[in-house]
Coordinates of C-alpha atoms and ligand atoms in Angstrom, one line a residue:
X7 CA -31.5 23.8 20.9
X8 CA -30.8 21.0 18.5
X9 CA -27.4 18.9 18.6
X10 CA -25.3 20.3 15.4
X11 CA -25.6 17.8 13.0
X12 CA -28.6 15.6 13.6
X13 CA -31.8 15.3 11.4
X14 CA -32.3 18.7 11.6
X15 CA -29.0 20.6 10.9
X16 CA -27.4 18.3 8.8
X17 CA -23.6 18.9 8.6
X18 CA -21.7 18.1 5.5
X19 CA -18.3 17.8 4.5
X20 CA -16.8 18.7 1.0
X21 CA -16.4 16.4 -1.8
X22 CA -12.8 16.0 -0.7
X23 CA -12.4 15.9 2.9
X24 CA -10.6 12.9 3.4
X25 CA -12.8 10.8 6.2
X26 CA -10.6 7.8 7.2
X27 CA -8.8 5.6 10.1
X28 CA -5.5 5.2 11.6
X29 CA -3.7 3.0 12.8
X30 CA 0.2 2.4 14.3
X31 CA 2.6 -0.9 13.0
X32 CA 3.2 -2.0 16.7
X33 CA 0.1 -1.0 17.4
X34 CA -1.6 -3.8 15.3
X35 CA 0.9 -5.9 13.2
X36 CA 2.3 -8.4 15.5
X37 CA 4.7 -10.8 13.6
X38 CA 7.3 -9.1 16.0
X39 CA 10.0 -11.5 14.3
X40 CA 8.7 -12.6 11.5
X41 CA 10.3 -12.1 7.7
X42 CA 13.5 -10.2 9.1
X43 CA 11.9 -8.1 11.3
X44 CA 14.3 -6.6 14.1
X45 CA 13.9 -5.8 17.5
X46 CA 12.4 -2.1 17.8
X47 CA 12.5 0.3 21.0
X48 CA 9.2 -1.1 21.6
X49 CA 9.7 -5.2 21.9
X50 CA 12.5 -3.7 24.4
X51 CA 10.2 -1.7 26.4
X52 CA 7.2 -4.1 26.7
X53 CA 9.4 -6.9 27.6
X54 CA 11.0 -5.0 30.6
X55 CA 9.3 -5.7 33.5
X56 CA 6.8 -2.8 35.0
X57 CA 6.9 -0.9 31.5
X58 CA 3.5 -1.6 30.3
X59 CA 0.2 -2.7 31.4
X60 CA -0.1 -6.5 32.3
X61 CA 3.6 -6.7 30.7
X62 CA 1.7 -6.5 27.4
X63 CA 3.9 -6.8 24.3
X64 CA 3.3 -6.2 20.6
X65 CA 4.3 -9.6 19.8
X66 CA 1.1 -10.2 18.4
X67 CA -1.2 -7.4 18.6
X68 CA -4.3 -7.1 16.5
X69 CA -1.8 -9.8 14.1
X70 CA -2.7 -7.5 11.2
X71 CA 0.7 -8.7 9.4
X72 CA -1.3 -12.1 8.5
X73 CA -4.6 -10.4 7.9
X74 CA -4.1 -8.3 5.7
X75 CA -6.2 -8.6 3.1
X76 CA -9.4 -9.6 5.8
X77 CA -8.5 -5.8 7.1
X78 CA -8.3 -4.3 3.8
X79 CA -11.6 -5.5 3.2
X80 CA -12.9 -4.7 6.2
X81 CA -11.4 -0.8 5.6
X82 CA -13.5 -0.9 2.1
X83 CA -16.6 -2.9 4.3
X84 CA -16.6 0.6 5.8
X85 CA -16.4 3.3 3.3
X86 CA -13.1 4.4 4.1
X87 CA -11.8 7.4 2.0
X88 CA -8.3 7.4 3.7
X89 CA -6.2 4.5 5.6
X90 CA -3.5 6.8 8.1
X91 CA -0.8 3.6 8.6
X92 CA 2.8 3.3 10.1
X93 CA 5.5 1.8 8.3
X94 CA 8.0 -0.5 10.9
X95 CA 11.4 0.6 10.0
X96 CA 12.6 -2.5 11.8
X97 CA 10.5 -4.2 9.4
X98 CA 12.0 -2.7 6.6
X99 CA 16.1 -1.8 8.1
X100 CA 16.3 -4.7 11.0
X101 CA 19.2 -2.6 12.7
X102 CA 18.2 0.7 11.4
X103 CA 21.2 0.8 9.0
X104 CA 22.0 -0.7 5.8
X105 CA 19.9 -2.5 2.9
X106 CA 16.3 -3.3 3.0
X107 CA 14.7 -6.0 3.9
X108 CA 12.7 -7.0 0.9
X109 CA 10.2 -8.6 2.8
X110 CA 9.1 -6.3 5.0
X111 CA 9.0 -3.8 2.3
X112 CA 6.8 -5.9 0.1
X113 CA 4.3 -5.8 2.9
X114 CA 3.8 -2.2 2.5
X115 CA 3.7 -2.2 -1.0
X116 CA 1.0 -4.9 -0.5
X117 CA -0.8 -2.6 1.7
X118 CA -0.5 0.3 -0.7
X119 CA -1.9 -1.9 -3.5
X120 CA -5.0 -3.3 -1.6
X121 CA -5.6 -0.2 -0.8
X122 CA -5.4 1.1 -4.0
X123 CA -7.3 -1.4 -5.5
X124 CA -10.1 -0.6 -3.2
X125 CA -10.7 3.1 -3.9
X126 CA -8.9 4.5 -0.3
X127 CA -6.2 7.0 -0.2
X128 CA -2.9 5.6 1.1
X129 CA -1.5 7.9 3.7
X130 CA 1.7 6.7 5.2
X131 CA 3.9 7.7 8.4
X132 CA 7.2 6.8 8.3
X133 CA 7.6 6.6 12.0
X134 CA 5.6 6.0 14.8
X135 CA 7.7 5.2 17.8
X136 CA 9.4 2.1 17.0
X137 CA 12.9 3.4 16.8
X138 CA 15.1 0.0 15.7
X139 CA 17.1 -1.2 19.0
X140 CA 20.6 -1.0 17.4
X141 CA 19.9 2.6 16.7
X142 CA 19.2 3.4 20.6
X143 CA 22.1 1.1 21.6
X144 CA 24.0 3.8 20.2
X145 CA 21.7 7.1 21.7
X146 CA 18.7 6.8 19.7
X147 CA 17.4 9.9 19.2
X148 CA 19.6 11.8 21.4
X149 CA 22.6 10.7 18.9
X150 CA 22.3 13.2 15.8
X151 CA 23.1 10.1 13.4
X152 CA 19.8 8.7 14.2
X153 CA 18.5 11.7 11.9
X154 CA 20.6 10.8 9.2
X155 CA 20.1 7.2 9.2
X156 CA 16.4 8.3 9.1
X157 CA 17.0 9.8 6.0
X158 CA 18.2 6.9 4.6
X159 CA 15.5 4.9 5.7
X160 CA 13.4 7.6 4.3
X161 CA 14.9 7.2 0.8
X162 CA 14.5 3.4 0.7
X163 CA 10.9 3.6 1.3
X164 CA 10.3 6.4 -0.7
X165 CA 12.0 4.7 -3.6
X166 CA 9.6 1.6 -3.2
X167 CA 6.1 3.4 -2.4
X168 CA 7.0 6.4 -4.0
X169 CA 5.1 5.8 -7.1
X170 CA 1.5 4.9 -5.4
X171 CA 1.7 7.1 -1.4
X172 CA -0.7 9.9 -1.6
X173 CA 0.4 11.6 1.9
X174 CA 3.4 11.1 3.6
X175 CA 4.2 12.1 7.2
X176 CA 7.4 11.9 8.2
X177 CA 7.3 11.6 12.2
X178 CA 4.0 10.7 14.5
X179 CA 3.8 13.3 17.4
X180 CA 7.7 13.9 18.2
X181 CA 6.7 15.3 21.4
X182 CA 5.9 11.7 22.7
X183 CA 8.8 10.5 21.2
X184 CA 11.4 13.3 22.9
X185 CA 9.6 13.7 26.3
X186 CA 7.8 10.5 27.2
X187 CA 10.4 8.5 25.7
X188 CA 13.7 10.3 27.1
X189 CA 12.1 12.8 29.5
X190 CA 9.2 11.3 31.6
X191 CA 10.3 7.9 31.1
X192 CA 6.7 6.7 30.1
X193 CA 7.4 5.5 26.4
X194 CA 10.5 3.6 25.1
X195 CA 13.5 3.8 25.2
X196 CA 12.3 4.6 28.9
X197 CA 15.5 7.4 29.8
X198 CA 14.4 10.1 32.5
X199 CA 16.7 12.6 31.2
X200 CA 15.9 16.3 30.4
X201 CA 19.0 17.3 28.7
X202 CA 18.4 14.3 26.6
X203 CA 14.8 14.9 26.3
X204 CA 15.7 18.3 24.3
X205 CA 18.3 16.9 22.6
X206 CA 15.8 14.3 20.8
X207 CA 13.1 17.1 20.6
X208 CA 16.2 18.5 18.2
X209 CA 17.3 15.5 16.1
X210 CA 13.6 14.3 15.7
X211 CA 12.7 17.9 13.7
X212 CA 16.2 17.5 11.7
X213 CA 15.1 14.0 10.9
X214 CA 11.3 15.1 9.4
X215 CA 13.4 18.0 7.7
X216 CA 16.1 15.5 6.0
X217 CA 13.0 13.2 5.2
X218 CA 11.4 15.1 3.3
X219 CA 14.2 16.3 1.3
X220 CA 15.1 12.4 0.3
X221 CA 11.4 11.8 -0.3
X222 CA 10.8 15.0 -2.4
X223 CA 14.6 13.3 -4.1
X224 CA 12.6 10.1 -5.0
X225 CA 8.5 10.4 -5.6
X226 CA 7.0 10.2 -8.9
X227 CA 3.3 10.5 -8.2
X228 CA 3.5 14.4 -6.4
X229 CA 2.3 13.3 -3.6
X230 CA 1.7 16.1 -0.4
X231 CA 4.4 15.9 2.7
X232 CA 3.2 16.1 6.4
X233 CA 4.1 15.8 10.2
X234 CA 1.7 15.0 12.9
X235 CA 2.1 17.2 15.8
X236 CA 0.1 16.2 19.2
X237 CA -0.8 19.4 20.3
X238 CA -1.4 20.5 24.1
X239 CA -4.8 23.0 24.5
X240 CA -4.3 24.6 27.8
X241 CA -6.5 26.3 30.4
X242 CA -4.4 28.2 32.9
X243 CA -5.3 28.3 36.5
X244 CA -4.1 30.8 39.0
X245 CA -2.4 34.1 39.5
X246 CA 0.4 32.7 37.1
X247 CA -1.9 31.2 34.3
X248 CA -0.5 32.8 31.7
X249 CA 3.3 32.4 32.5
X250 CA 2.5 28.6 32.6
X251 CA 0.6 28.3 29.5
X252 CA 3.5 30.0 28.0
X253 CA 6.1 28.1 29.5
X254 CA 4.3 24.6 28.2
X255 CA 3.1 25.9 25.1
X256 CA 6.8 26.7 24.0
X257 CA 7.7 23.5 25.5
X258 CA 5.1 20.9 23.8
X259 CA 3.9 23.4 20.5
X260 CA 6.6 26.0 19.9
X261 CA 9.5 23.9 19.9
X262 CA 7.6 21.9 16.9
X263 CA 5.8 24.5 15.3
X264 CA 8.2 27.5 15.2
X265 CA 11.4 25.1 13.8
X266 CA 9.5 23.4 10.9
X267 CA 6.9 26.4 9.8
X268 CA 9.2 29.7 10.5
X269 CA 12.7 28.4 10.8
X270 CA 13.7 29.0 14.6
X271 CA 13.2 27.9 17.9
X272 CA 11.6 30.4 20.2
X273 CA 13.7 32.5 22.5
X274 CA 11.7 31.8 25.6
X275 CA 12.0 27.9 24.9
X276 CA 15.7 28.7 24.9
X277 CA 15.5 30.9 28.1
X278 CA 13.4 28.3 30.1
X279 CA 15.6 25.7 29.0
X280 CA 18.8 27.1 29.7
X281 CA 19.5 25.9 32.8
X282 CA 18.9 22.3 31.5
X283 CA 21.2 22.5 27.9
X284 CA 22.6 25.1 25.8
X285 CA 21.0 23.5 22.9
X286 CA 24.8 23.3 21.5
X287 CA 23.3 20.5 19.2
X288 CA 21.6 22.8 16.8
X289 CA 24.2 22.9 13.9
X290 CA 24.4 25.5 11.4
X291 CA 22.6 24.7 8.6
X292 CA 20.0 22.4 10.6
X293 CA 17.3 25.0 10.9
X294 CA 17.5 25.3 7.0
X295 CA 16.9 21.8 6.5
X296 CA 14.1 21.5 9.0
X297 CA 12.0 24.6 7.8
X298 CA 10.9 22.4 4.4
X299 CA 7.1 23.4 2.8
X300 CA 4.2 21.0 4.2
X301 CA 1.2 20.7 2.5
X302 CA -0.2 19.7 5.3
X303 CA 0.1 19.6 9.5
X304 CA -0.7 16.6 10.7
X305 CA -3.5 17.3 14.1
X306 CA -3.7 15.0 17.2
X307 CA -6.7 16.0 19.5
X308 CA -7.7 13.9 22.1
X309 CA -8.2 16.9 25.2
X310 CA -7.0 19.6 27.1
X311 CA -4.3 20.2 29.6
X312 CA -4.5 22.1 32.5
X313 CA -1.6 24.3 34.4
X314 CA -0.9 26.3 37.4
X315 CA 2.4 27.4 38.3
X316 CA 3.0 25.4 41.5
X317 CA 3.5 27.4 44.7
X318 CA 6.2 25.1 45.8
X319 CA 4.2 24.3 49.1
X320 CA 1.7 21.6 48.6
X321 CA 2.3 18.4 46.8
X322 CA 3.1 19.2 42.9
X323 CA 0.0 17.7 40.9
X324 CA 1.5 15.8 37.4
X325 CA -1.9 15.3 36.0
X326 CA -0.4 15.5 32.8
X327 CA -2.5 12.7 31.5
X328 CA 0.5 10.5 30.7
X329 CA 1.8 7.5 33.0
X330 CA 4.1 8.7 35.8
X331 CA 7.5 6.6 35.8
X332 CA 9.7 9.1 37.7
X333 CA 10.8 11.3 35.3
X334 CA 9.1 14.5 33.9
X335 CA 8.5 15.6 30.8
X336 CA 8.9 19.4 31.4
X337 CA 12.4 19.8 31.3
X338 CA 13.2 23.3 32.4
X339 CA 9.3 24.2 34.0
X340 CA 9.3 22.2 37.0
X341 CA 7.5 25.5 38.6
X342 CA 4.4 24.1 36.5
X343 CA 2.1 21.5 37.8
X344 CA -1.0 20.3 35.8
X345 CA -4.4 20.0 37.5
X346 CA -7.0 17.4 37.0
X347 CA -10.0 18.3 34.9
X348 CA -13.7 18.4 35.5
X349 CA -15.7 15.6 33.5
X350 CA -16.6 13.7 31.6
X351 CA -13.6 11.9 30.7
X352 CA -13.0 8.8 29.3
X353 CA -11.4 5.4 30.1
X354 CA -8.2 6.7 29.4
X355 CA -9.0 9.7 32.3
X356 CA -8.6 12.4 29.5
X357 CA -11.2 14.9 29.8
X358 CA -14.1 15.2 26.8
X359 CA -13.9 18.9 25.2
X360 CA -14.6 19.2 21.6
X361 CA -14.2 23.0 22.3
X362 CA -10.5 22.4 22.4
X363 CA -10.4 21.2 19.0
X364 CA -11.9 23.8 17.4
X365 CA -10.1 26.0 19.5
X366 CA -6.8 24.6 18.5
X367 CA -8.1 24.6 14.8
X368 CA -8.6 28.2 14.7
X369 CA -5.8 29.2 16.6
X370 CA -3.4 27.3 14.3
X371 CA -5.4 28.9 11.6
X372 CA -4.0 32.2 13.2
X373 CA -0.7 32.0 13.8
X374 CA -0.1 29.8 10.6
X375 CA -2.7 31.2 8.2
X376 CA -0.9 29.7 5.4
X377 CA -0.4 26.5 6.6
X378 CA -3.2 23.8 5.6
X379 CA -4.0 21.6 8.8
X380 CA -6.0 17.6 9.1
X381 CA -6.8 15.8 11.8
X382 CA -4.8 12.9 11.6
X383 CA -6.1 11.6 15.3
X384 CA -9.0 11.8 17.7
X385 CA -11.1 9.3 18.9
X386 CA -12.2 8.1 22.8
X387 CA -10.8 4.8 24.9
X388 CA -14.4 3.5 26.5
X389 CA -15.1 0.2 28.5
X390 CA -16.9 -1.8 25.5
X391 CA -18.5 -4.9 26.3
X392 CA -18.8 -7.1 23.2
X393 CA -22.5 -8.5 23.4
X394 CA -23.6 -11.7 21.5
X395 CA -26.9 -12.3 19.7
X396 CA -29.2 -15.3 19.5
X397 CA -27.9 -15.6 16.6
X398 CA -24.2 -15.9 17.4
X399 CA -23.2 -13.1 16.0
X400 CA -21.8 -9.9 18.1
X401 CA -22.6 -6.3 18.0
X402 CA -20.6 -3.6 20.4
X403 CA -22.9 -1.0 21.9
X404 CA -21.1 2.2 22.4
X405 CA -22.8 4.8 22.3
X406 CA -20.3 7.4 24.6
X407 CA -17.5 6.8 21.6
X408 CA -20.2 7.5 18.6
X409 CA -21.3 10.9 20.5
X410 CA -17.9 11.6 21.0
X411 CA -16.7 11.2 17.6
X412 CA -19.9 13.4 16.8
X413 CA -19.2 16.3 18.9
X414 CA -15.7 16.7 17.7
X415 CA -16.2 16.0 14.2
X416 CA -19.1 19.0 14.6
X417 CA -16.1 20.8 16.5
X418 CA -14.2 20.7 13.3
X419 CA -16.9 21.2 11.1
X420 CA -17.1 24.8 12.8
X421 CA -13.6 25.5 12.3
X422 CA -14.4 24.6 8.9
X423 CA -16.9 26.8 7.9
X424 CA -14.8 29.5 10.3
X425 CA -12.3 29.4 7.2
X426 CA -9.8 26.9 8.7
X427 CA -8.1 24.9 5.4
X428 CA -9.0 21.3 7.1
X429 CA -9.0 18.9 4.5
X430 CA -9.5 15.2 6.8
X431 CA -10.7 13.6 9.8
X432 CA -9.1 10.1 10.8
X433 CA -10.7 8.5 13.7
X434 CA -8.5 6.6 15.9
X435 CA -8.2 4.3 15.6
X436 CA -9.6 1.5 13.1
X437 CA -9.1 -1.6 15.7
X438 CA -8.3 -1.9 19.2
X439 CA -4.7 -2.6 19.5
X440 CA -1.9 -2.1 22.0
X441 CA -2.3 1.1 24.1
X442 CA 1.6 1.4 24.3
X443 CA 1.9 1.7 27.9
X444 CA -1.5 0.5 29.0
X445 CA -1.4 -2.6 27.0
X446 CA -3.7 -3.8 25.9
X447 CA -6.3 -2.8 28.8
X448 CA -7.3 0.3 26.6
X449 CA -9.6 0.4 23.3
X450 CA -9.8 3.0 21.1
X451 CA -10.8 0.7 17.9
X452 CA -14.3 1.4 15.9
X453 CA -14.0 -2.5 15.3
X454 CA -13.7 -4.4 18.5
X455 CA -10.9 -7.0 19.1
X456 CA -10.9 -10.3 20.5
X457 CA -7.3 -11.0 21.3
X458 CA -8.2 -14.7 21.9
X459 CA -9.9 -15.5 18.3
X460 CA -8.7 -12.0 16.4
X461 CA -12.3 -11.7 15.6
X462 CA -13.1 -8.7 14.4
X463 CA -16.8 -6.7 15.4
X464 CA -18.3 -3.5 14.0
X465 CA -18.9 -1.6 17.1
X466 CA -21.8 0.9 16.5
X467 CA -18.9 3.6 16.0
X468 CA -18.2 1.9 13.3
X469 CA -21.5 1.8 11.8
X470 CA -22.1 5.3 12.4
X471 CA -18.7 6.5 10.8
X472 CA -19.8 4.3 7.9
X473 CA -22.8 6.1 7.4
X474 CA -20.4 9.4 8.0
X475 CA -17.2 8.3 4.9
X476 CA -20.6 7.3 3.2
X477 CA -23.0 10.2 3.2
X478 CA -20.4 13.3 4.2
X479 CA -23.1 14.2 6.3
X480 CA -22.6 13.6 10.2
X481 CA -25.6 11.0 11.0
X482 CA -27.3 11.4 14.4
X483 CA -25.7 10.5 17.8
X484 CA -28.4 6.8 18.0
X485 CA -26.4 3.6 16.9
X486 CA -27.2 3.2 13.2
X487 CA -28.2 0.0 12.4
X488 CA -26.4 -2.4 10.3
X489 CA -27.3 -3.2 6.5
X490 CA -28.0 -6.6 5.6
X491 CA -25.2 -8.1 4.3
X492 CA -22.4 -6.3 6.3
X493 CA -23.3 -7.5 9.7
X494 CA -21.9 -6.4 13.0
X495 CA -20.3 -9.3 13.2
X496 CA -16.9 -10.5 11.2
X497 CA -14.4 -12.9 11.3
Ligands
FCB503 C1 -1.6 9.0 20.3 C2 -0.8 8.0 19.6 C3 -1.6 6.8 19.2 C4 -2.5 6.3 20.2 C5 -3.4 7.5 20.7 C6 -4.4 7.1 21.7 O1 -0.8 9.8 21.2 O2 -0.3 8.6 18.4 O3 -0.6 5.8 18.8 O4 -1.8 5.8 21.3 O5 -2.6 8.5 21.2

């Protein structure tokens, strides 16, 4: 049987499926105090001993703050449609409150133009993890002002890019932000709290909710609103599979989806839950402001999750796919453990199933039939090994990230023509940059790092997603081999 979307079967796209790249501020900037910047939740984090990877920081990162332009070109270099960025609100409101910082927000507004100015869609994320410090010094997220100051900060950028954004998204996967950040312990601010956990799981969908309203207050250029949602696909194992996959589901999807698309949070989240808050922090009125229209739901896939419900004899597995720093982040279900999966799986130990994706694309399809969905990130963390040429220039050869950025863009080309309203695909990410946790000992880019030159290379993902934003047609799985003047090699 031929692979979907070779030679044969070509696959295409429609004329407006936005094809495109992400990236995160911390992620790549650097410039940690540069121009006004303030300290973030992140420079915190990574400077705490035993936090991340190597005690990697952000301090420098892919030092896209002073490359700017070199990166905007290299964006255009490959036929981008779509740039997915973060804005820093430390960058832009050093402690989180007050005016702006002019600098930091002229550096967005830079970014907006050069992309403009090259033909790619600007599609911006307010935030991506990097809570400003004073804001945690007094609760972070688990303080309810945090959503308001949010809204602020909202308005301030709003009123600045508001004119020239094409896609906003408010928050990047709030699960990570609630559970990994005040439940598990793995992500900044680093708390191993539960109650606290739910409480930020509350304040971060009041915040997206408040956002919007402020931006909706302050764009001229109708731009569409979003969230990105990391969504868990499970597989249930066991006699109990289906109480477990309902116990998580509500847990990681429900308590996002059910809030900001119907308006209430599930019973059963509330039930399982109980014993770890009364959820006395949802205020009337809040479940009004979080239920705002989206044009579009922002979709993380990267693979599935396995659960069992535990038997309470052997060892509790907490192959959760995250880093284990004491606390969990299943407040409420510690009856559910999750399994490893079968291979393959890449570098980052997350199993490969494009199934999932399309799988999670129809059943969103399903229960929100109204609700128009884009992948906003999926892409694969592989061992590359950069490889010079007589010629001194550099090529990276990876041919595990090109087929799996084939099979899961085929995965959502099924959902597609299935009748799922998908209107995007952004691979992540554009560089490689700091793994959060894991430092810089991951790479997800399509353009290879050096963190010793800042080189940038064209890895032959990044070829073959040219040909992709190019043609709207998924090439075939072999590296695709580089034009002329382009090169594999920059920098
Ligand atoms: C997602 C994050 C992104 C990156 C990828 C690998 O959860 O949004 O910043 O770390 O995972």
């Amino acid at each position: 049987m031929p692979i979907p979307g070779n030679a044969h079967t070509p696959l295409s796209f429609p004329a407006d499926f936005l094809l495109g790249s992400a990236t995160a501020a911390y992620q790549i900037e650097g410039a940690a105090t540069e121009d006004g910047r303030g300290p973030s939740i992140w420079d915190t984090f990574s400077h705490t001993p035993g936090k991340t990877w190597n005690a990697d920081t952000g301090d420098v990162a892919a030092d896209h703050y002073h490359r700017l332009d070199d990166d905007l070109d290299l964006m255009a270099s490959l036929g981008l449609r779509a740039y997915r960025f973060s804005l820093s609100w430390p960058r832009i409101q050093p402690t989180g409150r007050g005016p702006a910082n002019p600098k930091g927000l002229d550096f967005y507004s830079r970014l907006v133009d050069g992309l403009l100015a090259r033909g790619i869609t600007p599609v911006a994320t307010l935030y991506h993890w990097d809570l400003p410090q004073a804001l945690e010094d007094q609760g972070g997220w688990t303080n309810r002002a945090t959503a308001l100051a949010f809204a602020d900060y909202a308005r301030i950028v709003g009123e600045a890019l508001g004119d020239r954004v094409a896609i906003w998204t408010t928050l990047n996967e709030p699960w990570c932000s609630a559970y990994l950040g005040y439940g598990s312990g793995a992500h900044a601010p680093g708390r191993t709290d539960g109650a606290a956990a739910l409480t930020a799981v509350h304040h971060l969908n009041l915040a997206h909710g408040l956002a919007v309203q402020q931006l909706r207050a302050v764009t001229t250029n109708s731009p569409q609103y979003s969230i990105t949602l990391n969504f868990h696909v499970l597989r249930g194992h066991g006699d109990g599979a289906a109480e477990a996959v309902r116990r998580i589901d509500a847990l990681a999807n429900r308590a996002f989806t059910e809030p900001l698309l119907r308006g209430h949070y599930p019973k059963d989240l509330l039930n399982d839950t109980a014993s770890v808050t009364d959820w006395a922090f949802v205020q009337d009125g809040d479940l009004t402001d979080i239920y705002q229209p989206l044009d579009l739901l922002g979709v993380n896939y990267y693979a599935t999750t396995a659960v069992r419900l535990w038997d309470g004899t052997s060892t509790r597995q907490n192959n959760d796919g995250h880093k284990d720093m004491g606390g969990s982040a299943w407040p409420g279900s510690p009856q559910v453990e999750f399994l490893p999966q079968p291979g393959p799986h890449t570098a980052m130990g997350w199993n490969i199933d494009p199934d999932g994706l399309e799988e999670l694309l129809l059943d969103l399809h399903t229960r929100y039939p109204e609700q128009p969905l884009v992948i906003t990130e999926n892409g694969a963390a592989f061992d590359d090994h950069l490889t010079t040429r007589p010629d001194d220039t550099h090529a990276v050869h990876d041919p595990e990230r090109v087929d799996y950025l084939h099979r899961h863009l085929a995965a959502a080309h099924r959902a597609l023509t299935a009748g799922v309203d998908l209107r995007g695909y952004f691979v992540w990410s554009l560089m490689d940059n700091f793994e959060w946790g894991y430092g810089y000992s991951k790479r997800f880019g399509i353009v290879h790092v050096d963190y010793e030159t800042q080189r940038r290379t064209l890895k032959d993902s990044a070829l073959w997603f040219r040909e992709l934003a190019l043609t709207r047609t998924l090439p075939p799985t072999a590296p695709v081999s580089a034009p002329p003047k382009l090169g594999a090699s920059r920098g």
